[in-house]
PDB file of C-alpha atoms in Angstrom:
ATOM      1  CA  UNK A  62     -78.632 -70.771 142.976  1.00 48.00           C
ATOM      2  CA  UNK A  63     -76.496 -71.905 145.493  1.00 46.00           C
ATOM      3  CA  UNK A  64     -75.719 -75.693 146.343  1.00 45.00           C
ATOM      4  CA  UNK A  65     -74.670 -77.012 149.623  1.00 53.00           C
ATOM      5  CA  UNK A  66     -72.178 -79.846 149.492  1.00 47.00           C
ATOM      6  CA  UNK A  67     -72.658 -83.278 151.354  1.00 56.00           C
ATOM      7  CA  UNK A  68     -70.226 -84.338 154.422  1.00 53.00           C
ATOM      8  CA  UNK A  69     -68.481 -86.829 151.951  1.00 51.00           C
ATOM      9  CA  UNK A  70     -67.776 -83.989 148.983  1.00 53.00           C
ATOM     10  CA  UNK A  71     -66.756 -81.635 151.515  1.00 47.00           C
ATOM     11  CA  UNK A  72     -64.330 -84.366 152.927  1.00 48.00           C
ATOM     12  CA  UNK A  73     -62.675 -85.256 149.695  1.00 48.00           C
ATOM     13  CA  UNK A  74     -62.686 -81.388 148.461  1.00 47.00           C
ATOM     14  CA  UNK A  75     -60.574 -80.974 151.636  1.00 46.00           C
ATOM     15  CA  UNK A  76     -58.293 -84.281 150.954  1.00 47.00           C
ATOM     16  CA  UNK A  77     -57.536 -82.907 147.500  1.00 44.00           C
ATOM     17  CA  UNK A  78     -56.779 -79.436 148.600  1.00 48.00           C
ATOM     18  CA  UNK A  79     -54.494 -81.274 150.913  1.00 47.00           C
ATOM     19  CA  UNK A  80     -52.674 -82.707 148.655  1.00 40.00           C
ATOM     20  CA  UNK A  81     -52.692 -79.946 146.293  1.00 42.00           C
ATOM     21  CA  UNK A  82     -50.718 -78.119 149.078  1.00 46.00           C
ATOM     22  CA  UNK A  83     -48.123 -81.174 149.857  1.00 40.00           C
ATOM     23  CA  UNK A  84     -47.200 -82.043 146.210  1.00 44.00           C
ATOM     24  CA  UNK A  85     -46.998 -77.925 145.698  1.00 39.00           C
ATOM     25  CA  UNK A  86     -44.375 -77.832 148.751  1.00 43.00           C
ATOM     26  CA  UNK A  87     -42.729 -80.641 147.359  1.00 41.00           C
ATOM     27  CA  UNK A  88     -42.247 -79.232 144.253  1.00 42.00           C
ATOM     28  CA  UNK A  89     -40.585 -76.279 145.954  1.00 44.00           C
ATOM     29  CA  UNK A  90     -38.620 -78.094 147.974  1.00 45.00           C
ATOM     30  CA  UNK A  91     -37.079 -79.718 144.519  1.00 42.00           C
ATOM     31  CA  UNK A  92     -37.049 -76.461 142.986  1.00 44.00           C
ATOM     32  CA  UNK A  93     -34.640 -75.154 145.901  1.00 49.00           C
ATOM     33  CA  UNK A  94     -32.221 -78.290 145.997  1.00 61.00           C
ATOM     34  CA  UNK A  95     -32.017 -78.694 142.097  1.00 85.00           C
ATOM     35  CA  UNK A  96     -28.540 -79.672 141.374  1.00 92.00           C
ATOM     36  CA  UNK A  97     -26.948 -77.659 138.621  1.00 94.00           C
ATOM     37  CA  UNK A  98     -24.681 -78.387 136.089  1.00 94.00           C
ATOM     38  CA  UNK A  99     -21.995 -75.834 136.043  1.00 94.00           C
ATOM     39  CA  UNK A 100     -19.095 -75.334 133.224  1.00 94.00           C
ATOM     40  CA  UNK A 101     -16.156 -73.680 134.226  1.00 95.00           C
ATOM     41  CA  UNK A 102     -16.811 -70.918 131.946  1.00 96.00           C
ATOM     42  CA  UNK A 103     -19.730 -70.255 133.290  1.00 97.00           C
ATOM     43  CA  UNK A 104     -20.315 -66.460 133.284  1.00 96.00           C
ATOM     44  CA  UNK A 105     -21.984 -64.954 136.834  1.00 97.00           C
ATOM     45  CA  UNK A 106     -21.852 -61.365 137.338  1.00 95.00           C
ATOM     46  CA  UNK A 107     -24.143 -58.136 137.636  1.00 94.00           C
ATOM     47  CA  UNK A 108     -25.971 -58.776 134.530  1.00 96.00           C
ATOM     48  CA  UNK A 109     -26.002 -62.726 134.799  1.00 96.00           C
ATOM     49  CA  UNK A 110     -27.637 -64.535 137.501  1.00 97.00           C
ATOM     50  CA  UNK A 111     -26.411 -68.216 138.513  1.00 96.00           C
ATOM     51  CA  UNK A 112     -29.729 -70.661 138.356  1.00 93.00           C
ATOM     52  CA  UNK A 113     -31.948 -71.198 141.043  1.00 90.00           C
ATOM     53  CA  UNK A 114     -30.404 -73.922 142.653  1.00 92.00           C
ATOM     54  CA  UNK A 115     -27.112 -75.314 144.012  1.00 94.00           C
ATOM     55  CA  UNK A 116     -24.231 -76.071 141.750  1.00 96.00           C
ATOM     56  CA  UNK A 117     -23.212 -80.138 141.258  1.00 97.00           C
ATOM     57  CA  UNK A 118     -19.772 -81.107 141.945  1.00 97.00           C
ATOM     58  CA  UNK A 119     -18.960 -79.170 145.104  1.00 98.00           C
ATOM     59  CA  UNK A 120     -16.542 -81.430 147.226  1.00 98.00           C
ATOM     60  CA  UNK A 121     -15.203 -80.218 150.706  1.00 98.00           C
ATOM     61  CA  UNK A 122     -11.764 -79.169 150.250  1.00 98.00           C
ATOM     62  CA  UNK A 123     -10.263 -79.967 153.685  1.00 98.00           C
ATOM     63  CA  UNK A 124     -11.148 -83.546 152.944  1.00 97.00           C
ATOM     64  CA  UNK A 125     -10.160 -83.874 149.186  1.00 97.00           C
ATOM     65  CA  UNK A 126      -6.485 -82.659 149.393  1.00 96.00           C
ATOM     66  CA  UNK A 127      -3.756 -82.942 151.662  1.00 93.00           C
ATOM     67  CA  UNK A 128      -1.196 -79.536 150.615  1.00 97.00           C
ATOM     68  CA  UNK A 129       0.928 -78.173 152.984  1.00 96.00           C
ATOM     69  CA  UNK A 130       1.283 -74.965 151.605  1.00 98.00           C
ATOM     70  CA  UNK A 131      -2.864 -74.078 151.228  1.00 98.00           C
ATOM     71  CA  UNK A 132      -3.768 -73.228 154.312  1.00 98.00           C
ATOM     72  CA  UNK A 133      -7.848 -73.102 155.166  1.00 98.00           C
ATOM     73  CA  UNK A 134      -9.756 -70.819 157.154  1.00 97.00           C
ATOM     74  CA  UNK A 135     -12.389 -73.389 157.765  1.00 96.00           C
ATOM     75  CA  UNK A 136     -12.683 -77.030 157.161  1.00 97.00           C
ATOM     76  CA  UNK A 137     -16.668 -76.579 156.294  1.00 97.00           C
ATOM     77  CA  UNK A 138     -15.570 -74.607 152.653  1.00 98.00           C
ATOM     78  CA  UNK A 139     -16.894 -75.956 149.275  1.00 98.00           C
ATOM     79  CA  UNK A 140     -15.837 -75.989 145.642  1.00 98.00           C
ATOM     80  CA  UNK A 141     -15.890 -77.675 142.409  1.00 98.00           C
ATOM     81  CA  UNK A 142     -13.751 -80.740 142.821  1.00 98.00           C
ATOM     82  CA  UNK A 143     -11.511 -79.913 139.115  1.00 98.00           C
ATOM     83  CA  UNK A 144     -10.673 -76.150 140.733  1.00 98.00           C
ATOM     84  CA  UNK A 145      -9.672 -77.651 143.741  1.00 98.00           C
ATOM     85  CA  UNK A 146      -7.703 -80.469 142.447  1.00 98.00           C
ATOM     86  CA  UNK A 147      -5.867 -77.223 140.219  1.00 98.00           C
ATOM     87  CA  UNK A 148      -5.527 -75.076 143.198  1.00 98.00           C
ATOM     88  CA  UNK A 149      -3.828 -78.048 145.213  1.00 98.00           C
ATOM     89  CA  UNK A 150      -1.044 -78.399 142.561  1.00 98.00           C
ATOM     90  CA  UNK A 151      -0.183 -74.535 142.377  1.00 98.00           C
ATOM     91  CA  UNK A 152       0.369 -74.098 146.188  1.00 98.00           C
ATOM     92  CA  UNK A 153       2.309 -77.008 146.161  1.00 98.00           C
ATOM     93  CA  UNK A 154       4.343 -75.331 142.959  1.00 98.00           C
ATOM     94  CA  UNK A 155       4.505 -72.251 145.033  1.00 98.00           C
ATOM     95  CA  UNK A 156       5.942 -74.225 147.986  1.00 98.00           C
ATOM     96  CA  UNK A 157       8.604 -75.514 145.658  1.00 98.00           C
ATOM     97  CA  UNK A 158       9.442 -72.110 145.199  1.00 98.00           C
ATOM     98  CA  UNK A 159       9.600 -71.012 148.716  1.00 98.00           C
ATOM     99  CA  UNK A 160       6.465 -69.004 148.797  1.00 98.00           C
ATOM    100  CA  UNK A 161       3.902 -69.067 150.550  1.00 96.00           C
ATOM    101  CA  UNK A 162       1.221 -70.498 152.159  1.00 97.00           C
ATOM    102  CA  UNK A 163      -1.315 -69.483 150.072  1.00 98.00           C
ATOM    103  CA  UNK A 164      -4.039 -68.433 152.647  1.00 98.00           C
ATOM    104  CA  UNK A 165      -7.905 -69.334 151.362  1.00 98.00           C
ATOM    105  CA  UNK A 166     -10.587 -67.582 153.061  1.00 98.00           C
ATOM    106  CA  UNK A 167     -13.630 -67.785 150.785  1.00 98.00           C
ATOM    107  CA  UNK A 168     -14.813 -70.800 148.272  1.00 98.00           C
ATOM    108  CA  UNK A 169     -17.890 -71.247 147.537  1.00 98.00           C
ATOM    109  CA  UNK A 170     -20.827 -69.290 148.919  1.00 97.00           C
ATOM    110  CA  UNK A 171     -24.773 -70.066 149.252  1.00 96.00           C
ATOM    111  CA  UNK A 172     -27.606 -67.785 148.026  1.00 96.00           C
ATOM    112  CA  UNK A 173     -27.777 -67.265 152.156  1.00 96.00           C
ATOM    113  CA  UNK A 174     -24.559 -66.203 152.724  1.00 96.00           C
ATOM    114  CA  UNK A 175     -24.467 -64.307 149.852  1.00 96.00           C
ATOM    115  CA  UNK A 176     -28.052 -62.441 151.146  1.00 96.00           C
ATOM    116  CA  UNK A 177     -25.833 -61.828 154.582  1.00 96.00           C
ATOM    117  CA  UNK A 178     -23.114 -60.362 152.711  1.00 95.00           C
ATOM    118  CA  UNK A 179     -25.196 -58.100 150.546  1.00 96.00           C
ATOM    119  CA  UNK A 180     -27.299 -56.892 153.423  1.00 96.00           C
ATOM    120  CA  UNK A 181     -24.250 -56.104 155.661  1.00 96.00           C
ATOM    121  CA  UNK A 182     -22.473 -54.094 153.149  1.00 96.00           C
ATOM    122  CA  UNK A 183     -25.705 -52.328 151.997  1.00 96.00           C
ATOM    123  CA  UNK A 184     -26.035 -50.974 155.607  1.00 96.00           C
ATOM    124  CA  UNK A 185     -22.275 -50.251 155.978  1.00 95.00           C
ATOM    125  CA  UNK A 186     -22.651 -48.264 152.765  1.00 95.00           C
ATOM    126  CA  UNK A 187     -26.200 -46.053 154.281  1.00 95.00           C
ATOM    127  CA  UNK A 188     -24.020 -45.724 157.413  1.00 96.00           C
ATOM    128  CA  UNK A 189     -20.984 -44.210 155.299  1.00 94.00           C
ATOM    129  CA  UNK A 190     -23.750 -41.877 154.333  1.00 94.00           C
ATOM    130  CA  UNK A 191     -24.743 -42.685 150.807  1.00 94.00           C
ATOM    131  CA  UNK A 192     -28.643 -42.073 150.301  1.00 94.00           C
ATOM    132  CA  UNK A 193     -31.063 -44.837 150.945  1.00 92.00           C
ATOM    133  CA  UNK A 194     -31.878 -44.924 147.324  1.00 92.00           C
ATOM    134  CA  UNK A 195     -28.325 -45.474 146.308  1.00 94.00           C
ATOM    135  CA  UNK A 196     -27.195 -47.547 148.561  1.00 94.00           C
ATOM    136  CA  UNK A 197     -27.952 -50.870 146.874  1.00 94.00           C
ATOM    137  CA  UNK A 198     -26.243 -50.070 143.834  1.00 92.00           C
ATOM    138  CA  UNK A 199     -23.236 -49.115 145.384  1.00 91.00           C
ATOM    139  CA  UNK A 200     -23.280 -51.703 147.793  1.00 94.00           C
ATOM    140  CA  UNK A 201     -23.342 -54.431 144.774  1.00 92.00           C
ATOM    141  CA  UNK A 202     -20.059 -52.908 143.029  1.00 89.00           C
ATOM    142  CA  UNK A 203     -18.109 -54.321 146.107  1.00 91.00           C
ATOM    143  CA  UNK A 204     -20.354 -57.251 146.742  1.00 93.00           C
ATOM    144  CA  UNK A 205     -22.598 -59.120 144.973  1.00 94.00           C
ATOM    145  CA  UNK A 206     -26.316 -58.926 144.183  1.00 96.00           C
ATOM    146  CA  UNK A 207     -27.665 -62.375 146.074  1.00 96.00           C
ATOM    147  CA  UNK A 208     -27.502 -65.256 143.041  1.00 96.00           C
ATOM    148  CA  UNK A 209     -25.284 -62.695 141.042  1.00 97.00           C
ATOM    149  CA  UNK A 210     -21.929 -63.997 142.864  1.00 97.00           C
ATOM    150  CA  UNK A 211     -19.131 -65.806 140.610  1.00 96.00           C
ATOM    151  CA  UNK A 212     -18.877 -67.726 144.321  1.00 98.00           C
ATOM    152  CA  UNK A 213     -22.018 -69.496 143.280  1.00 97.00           C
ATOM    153  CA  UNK A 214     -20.425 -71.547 140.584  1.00 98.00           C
ATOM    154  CA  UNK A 215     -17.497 -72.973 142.875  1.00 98.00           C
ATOM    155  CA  UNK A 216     -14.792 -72.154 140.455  1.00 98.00           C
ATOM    156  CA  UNK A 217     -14.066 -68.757 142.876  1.00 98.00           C
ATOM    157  CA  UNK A 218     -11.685 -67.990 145.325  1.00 98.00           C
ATOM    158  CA  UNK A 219     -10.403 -65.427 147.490  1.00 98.00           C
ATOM    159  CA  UNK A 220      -7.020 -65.111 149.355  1.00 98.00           C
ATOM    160  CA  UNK A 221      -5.692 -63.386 151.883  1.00 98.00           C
ATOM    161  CA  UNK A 222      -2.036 -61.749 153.133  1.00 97.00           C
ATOM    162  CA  UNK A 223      -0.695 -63.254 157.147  1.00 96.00           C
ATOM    163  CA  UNK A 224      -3.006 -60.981 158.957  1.00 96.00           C
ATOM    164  CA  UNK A 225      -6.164 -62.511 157.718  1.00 96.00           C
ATOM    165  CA  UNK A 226      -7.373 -59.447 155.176  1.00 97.00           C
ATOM    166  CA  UNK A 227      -8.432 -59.492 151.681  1.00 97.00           C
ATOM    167  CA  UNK A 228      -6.306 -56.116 151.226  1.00 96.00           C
ATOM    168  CA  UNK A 229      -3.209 -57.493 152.416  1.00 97.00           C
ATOM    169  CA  UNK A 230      -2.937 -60.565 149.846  1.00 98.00           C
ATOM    170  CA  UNK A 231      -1.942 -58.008 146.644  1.00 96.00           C
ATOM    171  CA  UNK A 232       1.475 -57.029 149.259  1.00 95.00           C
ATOM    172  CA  UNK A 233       2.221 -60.745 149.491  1.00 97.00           C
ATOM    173  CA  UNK A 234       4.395 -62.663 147.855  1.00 97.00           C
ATOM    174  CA  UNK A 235       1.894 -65.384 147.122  1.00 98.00           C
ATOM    175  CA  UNK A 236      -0.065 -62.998 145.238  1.00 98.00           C
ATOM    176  CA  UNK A 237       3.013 -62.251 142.967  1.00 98.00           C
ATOM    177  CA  UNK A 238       4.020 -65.620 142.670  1.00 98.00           C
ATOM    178  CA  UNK A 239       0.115 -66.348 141.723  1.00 98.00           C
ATOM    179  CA  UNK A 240       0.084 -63.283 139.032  1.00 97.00           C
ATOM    180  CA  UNK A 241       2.916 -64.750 137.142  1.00 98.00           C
ATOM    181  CA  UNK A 242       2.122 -68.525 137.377  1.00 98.00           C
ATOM    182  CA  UNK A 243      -1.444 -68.825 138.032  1.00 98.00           C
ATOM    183  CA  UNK A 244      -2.648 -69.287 134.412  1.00 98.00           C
ATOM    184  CA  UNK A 245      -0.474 -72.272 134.089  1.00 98.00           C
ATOM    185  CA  UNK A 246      -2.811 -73.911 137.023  1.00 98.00           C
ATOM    186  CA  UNK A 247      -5.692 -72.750 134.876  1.00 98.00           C
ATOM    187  CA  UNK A 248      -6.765 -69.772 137.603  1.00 98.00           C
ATOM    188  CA  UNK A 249      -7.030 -65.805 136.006  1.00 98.00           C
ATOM    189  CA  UNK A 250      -7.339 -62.901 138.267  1.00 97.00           C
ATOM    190  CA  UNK A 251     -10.764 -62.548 137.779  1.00 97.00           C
ATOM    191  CA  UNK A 252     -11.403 -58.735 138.306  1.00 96.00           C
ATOM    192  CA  UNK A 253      -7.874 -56.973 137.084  1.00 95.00           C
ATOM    193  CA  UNK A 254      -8.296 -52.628 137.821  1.00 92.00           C
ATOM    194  CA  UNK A 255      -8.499 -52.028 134.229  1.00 92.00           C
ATOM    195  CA  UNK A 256     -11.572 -53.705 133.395  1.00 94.00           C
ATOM    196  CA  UNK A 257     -13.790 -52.460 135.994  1.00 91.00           C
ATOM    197  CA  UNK A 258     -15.729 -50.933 133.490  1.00 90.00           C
ATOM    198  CA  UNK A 259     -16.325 -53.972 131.884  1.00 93.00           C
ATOM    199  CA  UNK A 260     -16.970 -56.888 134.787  1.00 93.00           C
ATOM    200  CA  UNK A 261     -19.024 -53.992 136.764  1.00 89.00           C
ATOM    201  CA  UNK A 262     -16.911 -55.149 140.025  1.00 92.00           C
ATOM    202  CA  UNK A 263     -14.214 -53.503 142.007  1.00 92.00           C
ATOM    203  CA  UNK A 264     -10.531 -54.071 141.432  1.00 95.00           C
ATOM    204  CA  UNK A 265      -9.988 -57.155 143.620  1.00 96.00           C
ATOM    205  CA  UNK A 266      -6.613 -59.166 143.539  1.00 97.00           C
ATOM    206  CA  UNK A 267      -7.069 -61.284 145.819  1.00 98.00           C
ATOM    207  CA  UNK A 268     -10.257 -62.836 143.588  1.00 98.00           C
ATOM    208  CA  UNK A 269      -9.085 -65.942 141.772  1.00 98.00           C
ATOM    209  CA  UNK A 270     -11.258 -67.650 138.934  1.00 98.00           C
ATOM    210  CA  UNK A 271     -10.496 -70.613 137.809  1.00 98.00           C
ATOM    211  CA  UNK A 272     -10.806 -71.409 134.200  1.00 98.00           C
ATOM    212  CA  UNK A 273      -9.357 -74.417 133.347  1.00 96.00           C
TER     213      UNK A 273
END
């Protein structure tokens, strides 16, 4: 038996799916600008996503510090306001030394950029001529799985030599200077060539961590 519903139930049946649908959105929109809290120590990489949401504590490091000898590649770059207080006081050690600047690039990266990143380099990797099926995998031991990014956290950085390359940063002498002093500032070199086995990632020297 079927029952047909008056003008005023169908109204309100409407008004409540209506707001079934706004609070729903809502809750998504929360969802997607939840403020993490992120430790240091944190651990992000192929087997450990960072959670859905945006880290807490990200400051803009043009306007927190003032260093001479860290130069930016864009004002508009993020990161956790302790790493960037620590990174301030080693180029400024490494100015004192007469080396340098140390040349930032990368800080902190979105789950967007991060998606742009990934997608570019799984392409570049088909057009190489790797098989469809592989290309993802091999894509992601040079760049990250979107969310699976130690850039995530904010506590990552990545440096490069005068001509504005990645590559060229492990010839400089910033990057020496940084591989001999750089604990003291509380930054490792996050992904060292003997332990690719073991972080799943590329040998990359110009990718600081900072630790603390």
């Amino acid at each position: 038996m079927r029952y047909a519903l008056s003008r005023p139930t169908k109204i309100a049946a409407f008004a409540l799916a209506a707001l079934l649908a706004v609070s729903l959105c809502s809750c998504q929109r929360h969802q997607a600008q939840a403020k993490i809290a992120v430790d240091k120590l944190m651990l992000v990489n192929p087997w450990n996503a960072f959670p859905q949401g945006t880290p807490a504590g990200l400051v803009n490091i043009a306007d927190s510090i003032q260093c001479e000898n860290l130069k930016l590649k864009n004002d508009a770059m993020l990161a956790q306001g302790e790493a960037v207080e620590a990174l301030a006081r080693m180029a400024e050690a490494m100015g004192k030394d007469q080396v340098g600047p140390l040349r930032l690039v990368s800080a902190y990266r979105s789950i967007e950029y991060q998606q742009g990143l990934y997608q570019n380099k799984v392409q570049r990797v088909i057009a190489s001529g790797t098989p469809e099926d592989d290309a993802e995998d091999a894509a992601a031991r040079e760049v990250a799985r979107p969310g699976y990014s130690e850039h995530h956290t904010g506590y990552a950085f990545d440096f490069s030599g005068a001509d504005g390359t990645l590559d060229s940063f492990y010839q400089s002498d910033a990057y020496r200077w940084v591989a001999e002093h750089g604990a003291q500032y509380g930054f490792i070199i996050r992904y060292p060539e003997e332990k690719s086995s073991i972080t799943g990632i590329i040998y990359e020297p110009w990718h600081l961590r900072y630790v603390g």
